[in-house]
CSV table of N, CA and C in Angstrom, one decimal:
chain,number,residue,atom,x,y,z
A,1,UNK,N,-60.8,-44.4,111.3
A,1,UNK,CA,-61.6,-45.1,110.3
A,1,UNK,C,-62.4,-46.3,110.9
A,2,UNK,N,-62.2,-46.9,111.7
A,2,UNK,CA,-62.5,-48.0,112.3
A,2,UNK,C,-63.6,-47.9,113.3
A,3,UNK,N,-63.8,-46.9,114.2
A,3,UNK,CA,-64.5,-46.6,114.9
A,3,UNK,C,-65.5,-46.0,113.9
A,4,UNK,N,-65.6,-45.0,113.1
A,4,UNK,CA,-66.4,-44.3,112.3
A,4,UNK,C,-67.5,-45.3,111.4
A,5,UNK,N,-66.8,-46.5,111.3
A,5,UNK,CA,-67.5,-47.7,110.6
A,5,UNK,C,-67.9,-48.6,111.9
A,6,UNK,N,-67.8,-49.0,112.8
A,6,UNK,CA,-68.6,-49.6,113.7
A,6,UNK,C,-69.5,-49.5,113.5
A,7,UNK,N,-71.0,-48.6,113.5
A,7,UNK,CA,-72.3,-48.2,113.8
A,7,UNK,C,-72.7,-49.1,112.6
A,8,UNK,N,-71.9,-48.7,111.3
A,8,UNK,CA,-72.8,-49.5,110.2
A,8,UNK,C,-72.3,-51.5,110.1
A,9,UNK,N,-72.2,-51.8,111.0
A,9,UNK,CA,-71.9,-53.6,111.2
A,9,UNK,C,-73.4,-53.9,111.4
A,10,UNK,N,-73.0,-55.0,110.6
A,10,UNK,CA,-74.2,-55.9,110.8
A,10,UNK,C,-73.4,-57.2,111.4
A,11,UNK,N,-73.8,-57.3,112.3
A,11,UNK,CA,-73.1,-58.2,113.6
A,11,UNK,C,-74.0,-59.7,113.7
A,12,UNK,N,-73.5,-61.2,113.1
A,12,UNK,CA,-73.5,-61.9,113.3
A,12,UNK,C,-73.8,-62.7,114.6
A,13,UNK,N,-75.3,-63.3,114.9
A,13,UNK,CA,-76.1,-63.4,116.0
A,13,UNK,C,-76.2,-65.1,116.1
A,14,UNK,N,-75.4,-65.1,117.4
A,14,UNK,CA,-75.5,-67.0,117.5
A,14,UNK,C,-76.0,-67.6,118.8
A,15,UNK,N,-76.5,-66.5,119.0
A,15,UNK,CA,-78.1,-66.7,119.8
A,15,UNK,C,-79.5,-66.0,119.5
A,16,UNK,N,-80.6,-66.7,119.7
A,16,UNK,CA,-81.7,-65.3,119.3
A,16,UNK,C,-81.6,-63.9,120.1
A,17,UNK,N,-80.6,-64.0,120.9
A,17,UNK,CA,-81.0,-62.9,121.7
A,17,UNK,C,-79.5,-62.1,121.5
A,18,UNK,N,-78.5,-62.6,120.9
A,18,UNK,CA,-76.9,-61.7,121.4
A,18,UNK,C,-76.3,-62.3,119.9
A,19,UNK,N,-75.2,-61.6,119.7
A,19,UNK,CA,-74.5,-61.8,118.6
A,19,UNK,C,-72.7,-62.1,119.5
A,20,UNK,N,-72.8,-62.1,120.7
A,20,UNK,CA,-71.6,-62.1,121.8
A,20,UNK,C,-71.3,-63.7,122.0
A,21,UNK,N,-70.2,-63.9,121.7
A,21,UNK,CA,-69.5,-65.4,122.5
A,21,UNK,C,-68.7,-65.2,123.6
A,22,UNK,N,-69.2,-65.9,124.7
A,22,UNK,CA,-68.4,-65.9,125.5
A,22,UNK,C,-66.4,-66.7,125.4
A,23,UNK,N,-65.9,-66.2,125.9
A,23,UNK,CA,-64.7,-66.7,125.3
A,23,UNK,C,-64.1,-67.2,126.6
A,24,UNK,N,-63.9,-66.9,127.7
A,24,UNK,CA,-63.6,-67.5,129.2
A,24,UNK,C,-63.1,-66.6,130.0
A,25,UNK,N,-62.4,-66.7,130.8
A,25,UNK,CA,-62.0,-65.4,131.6
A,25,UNK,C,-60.1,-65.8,131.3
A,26,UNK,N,-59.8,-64.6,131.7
A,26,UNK,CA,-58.3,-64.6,131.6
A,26,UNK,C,-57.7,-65.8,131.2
A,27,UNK,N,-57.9,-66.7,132.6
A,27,UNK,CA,-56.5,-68.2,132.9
A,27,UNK,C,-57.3,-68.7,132.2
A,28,UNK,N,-58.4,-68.6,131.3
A,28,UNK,CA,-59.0,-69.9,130.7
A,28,UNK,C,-59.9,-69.5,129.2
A,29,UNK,N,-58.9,-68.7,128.4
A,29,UNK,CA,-59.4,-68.4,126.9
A,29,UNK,C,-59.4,-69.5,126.0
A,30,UNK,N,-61.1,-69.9,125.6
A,30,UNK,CA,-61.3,-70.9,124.6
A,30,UNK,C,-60.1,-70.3,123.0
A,31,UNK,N,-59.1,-70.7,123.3
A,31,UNK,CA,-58.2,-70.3,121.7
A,31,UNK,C,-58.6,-70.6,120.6
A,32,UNK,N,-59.5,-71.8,120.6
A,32,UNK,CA,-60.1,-72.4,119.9
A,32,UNK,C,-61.0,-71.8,118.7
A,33,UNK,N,-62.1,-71.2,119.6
A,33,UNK,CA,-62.8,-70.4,119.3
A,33,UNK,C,-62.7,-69.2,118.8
A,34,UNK,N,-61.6,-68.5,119.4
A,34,UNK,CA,-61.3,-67.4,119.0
A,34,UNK,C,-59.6,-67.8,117.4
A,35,UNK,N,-59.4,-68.7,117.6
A,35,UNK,CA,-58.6,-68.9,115.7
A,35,UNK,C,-59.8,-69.6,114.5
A,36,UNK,N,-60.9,-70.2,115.4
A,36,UNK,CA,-62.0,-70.7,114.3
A,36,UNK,C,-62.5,-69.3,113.8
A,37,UNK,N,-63.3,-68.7,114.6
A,37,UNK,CA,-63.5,-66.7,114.2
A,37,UNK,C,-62.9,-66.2,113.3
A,38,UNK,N,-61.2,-66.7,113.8
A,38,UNK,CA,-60.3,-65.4,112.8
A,38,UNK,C,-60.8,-66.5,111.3
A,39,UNK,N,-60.4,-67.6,111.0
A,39,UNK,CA,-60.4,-68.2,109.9
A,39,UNK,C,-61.5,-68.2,109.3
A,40,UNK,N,-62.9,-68.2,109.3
A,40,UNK,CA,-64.3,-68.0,109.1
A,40,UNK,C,-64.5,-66.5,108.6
A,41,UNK,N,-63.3,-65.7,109.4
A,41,UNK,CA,-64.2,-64.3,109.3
A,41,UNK,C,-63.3,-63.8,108.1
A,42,UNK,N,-62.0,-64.0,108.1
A,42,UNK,CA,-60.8,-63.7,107.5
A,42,UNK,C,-60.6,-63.9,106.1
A,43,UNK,N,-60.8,-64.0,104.9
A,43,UNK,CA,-59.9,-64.6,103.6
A,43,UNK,C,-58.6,-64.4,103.4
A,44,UNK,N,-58.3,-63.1,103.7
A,44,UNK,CA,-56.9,-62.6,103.0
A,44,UNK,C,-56.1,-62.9,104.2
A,45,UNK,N,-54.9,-62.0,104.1
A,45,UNK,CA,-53.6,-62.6,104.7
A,45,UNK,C,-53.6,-61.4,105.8
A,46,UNK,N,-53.6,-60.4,105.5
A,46,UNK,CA,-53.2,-59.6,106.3
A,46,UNK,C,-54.7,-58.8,106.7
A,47,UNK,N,-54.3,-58.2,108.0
A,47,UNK,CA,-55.4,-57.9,109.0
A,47,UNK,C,-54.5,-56.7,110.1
A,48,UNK,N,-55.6,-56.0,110.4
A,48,UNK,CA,-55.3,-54.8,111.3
A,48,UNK,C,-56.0,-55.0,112.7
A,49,UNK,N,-54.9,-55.0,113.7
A,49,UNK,CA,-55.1,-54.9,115.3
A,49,UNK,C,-55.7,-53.4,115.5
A,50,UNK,N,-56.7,-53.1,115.8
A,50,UNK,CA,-57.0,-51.7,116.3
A,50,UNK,C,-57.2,-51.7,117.7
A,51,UNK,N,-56.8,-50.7,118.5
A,51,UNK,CA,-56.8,-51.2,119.8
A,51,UNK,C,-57.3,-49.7,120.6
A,52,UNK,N,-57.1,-48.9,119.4
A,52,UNK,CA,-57.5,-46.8,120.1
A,52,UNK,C,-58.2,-46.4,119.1
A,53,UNK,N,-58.3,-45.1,119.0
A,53,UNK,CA,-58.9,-44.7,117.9
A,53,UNK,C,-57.7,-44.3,117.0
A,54,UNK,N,-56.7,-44.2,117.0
A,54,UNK,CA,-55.7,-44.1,116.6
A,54,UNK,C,-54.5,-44.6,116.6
A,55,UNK,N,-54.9,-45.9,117.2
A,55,UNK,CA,-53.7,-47.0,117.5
A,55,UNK,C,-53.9,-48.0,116.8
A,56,UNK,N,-53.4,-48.7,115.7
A,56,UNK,CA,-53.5,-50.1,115.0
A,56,UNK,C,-52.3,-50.5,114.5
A,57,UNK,N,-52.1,-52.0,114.4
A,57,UNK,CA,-50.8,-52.3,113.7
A,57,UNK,C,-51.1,-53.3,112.8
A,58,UNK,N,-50.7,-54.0,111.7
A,58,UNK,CA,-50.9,-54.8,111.0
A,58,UNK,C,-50.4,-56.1,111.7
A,59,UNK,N,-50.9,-57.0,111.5
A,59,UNK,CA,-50.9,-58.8,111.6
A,59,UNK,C,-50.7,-59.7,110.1
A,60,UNK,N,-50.7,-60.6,110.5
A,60,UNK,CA,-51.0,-61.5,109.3
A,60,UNK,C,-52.3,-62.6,110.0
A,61,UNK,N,-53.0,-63.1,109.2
A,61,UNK,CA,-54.2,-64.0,109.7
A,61,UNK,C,-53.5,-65.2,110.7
A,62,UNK,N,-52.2,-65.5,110.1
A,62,UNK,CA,-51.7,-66.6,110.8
A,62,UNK,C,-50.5,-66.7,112.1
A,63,UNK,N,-50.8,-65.2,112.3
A,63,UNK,CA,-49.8,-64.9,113.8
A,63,UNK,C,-51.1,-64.2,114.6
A,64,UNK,N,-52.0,-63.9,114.1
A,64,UNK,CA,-53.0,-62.4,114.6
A,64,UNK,C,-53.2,-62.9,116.2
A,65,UNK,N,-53.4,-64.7,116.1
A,65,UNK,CA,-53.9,-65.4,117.3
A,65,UNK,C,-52.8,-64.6,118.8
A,66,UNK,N,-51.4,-65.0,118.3
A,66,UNK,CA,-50.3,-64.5,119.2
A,66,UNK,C,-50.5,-63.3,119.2
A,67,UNK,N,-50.4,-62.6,118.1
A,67,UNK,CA,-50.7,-61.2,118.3
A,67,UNK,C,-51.4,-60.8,119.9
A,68,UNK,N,-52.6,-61.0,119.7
A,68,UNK,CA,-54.0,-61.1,120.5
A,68,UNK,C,-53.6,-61.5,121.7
A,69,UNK,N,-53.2,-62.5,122.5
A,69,UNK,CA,-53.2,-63.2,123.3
A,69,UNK,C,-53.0,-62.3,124.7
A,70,UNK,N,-52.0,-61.5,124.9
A,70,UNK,CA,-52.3,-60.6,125.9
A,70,UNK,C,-53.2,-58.9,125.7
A,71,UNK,N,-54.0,-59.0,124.9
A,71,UNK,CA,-55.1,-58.0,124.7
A,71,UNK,C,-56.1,-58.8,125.2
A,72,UNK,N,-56.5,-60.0,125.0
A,72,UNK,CA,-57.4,-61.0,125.3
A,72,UNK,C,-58.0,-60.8,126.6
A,73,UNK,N,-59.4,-60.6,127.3
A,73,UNK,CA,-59.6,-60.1,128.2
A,73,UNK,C,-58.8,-59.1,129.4
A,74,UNK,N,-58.4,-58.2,128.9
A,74,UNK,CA,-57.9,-57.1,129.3
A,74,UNK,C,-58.0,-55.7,128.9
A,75,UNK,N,-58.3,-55.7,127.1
A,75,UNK,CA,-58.7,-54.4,126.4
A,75,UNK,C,-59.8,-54.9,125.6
A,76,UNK,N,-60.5,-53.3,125.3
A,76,UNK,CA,-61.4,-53.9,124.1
A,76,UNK,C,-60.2,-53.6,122.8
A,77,UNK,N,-60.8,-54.6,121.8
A,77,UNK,CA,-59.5,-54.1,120.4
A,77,UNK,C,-61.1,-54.4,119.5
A,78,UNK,N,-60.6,-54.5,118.3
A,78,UNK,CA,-61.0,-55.0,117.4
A,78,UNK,C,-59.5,-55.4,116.1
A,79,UNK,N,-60.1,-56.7,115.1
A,79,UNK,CA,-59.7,-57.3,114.2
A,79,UNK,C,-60.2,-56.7,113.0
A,80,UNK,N,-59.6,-56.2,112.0
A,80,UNK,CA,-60.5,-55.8,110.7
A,80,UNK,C,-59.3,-56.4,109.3
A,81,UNK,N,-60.1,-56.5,108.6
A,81,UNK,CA,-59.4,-56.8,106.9
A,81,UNK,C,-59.3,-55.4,106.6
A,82,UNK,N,-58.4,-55.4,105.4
A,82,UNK,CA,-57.7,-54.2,105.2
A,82,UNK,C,-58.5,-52.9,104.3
A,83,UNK,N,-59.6,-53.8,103.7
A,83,UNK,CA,-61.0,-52.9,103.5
A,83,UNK,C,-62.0,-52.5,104.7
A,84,UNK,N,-61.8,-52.8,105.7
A,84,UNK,CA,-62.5,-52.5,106.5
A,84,UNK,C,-64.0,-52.7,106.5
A,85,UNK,N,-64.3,-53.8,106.1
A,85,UNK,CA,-65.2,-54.4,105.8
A,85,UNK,C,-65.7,-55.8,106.9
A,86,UNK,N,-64.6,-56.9,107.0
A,86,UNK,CA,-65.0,-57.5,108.1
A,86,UNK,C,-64.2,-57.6,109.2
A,87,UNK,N,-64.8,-58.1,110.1
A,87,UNK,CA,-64.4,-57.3,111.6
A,87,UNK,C,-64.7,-58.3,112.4
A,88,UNK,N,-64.0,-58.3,113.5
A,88,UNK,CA,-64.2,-59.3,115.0
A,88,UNK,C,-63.9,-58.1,116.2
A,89,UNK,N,-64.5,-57.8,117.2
A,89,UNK,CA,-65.0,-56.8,118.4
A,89,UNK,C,-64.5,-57.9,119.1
A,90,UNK,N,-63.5,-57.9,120.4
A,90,UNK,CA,-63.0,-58.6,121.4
A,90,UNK,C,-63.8,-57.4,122.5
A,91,UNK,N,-63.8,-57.9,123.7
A,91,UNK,CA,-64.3,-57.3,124.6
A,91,UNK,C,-63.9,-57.7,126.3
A,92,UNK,N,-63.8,-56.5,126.7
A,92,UNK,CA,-62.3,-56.9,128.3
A,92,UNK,C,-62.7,-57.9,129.0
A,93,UNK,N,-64.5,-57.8,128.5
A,93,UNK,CA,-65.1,-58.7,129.5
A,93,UNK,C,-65.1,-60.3,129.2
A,94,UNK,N,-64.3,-60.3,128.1
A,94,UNK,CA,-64.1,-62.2,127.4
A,94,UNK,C,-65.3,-62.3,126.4
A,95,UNK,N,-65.6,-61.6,126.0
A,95,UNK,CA,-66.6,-62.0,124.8
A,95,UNK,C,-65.8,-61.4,123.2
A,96,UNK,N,-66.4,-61.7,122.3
A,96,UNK,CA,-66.6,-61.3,120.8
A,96,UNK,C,-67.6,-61.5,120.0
A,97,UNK,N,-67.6,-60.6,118.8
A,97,UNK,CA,-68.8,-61.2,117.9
A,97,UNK,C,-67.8,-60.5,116.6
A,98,UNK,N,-69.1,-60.9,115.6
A,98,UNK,CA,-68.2,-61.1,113.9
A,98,UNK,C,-68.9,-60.1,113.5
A,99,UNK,N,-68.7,-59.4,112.9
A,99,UNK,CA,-69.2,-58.6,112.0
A,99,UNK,C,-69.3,-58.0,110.2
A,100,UNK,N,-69.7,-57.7,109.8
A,100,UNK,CA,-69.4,-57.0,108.0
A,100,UNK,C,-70.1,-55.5,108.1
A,101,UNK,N,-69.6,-54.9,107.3
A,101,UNK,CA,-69.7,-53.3,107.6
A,101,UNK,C,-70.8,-53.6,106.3
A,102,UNK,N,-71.8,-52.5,106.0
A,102,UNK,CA,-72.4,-52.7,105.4
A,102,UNK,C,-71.9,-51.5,103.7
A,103,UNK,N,-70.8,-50.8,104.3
A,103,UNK,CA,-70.3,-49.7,103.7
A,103,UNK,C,-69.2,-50.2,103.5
């Protein structure tokens, strides 16, 4: 489900040129940034870790950060609400961006 909705994101751009935050490398994740994200992007309570095309587990908005923390530059995952509607893309490389599906 998750993958199949990626294409239609309209991906939130906070540069003129990239819609990507840099987040730090490994020993040095702005956390900050990445619980400001979850709470901005987030309303409800519960949220889905996707991490395969067939691997997800549920969270709650207010653990998801722990959740995350060893996925955190090491896999790509994504973050979605339970409509699958909005979304946060992590990336191995220490970036993310926000997204809303348009479907």
């Amino acid at each position: 489900m998750a993958d199949s909705k990626k294409n239609k994101i309209i991906w939130t751009k906070y540069t003129a040129g990239s819609e990507w935050l840099h987040l730090g490398d490994i020993d040095n994740i702005n956390r900050k940034l990445v619980t400001d994200a979850i709470n901005v992007q987030f309303s409800e309570e519960t949220l889905y870790i996707v991490t395969t095309r067939i691997g997800s587990r549920p969270a709650t908005k207010y653990t998801v950060e722990e959740d995350i923390l060893s996925l955190l530059c090491v896999h790509n995952f994504t973050i979605w609400d339970t409509a699958f509607k909005q979304v946060i893309e992590f990336n191995k490389i220490g970036t993310m961006r926000c997204g809303q599906s348009l479907v």
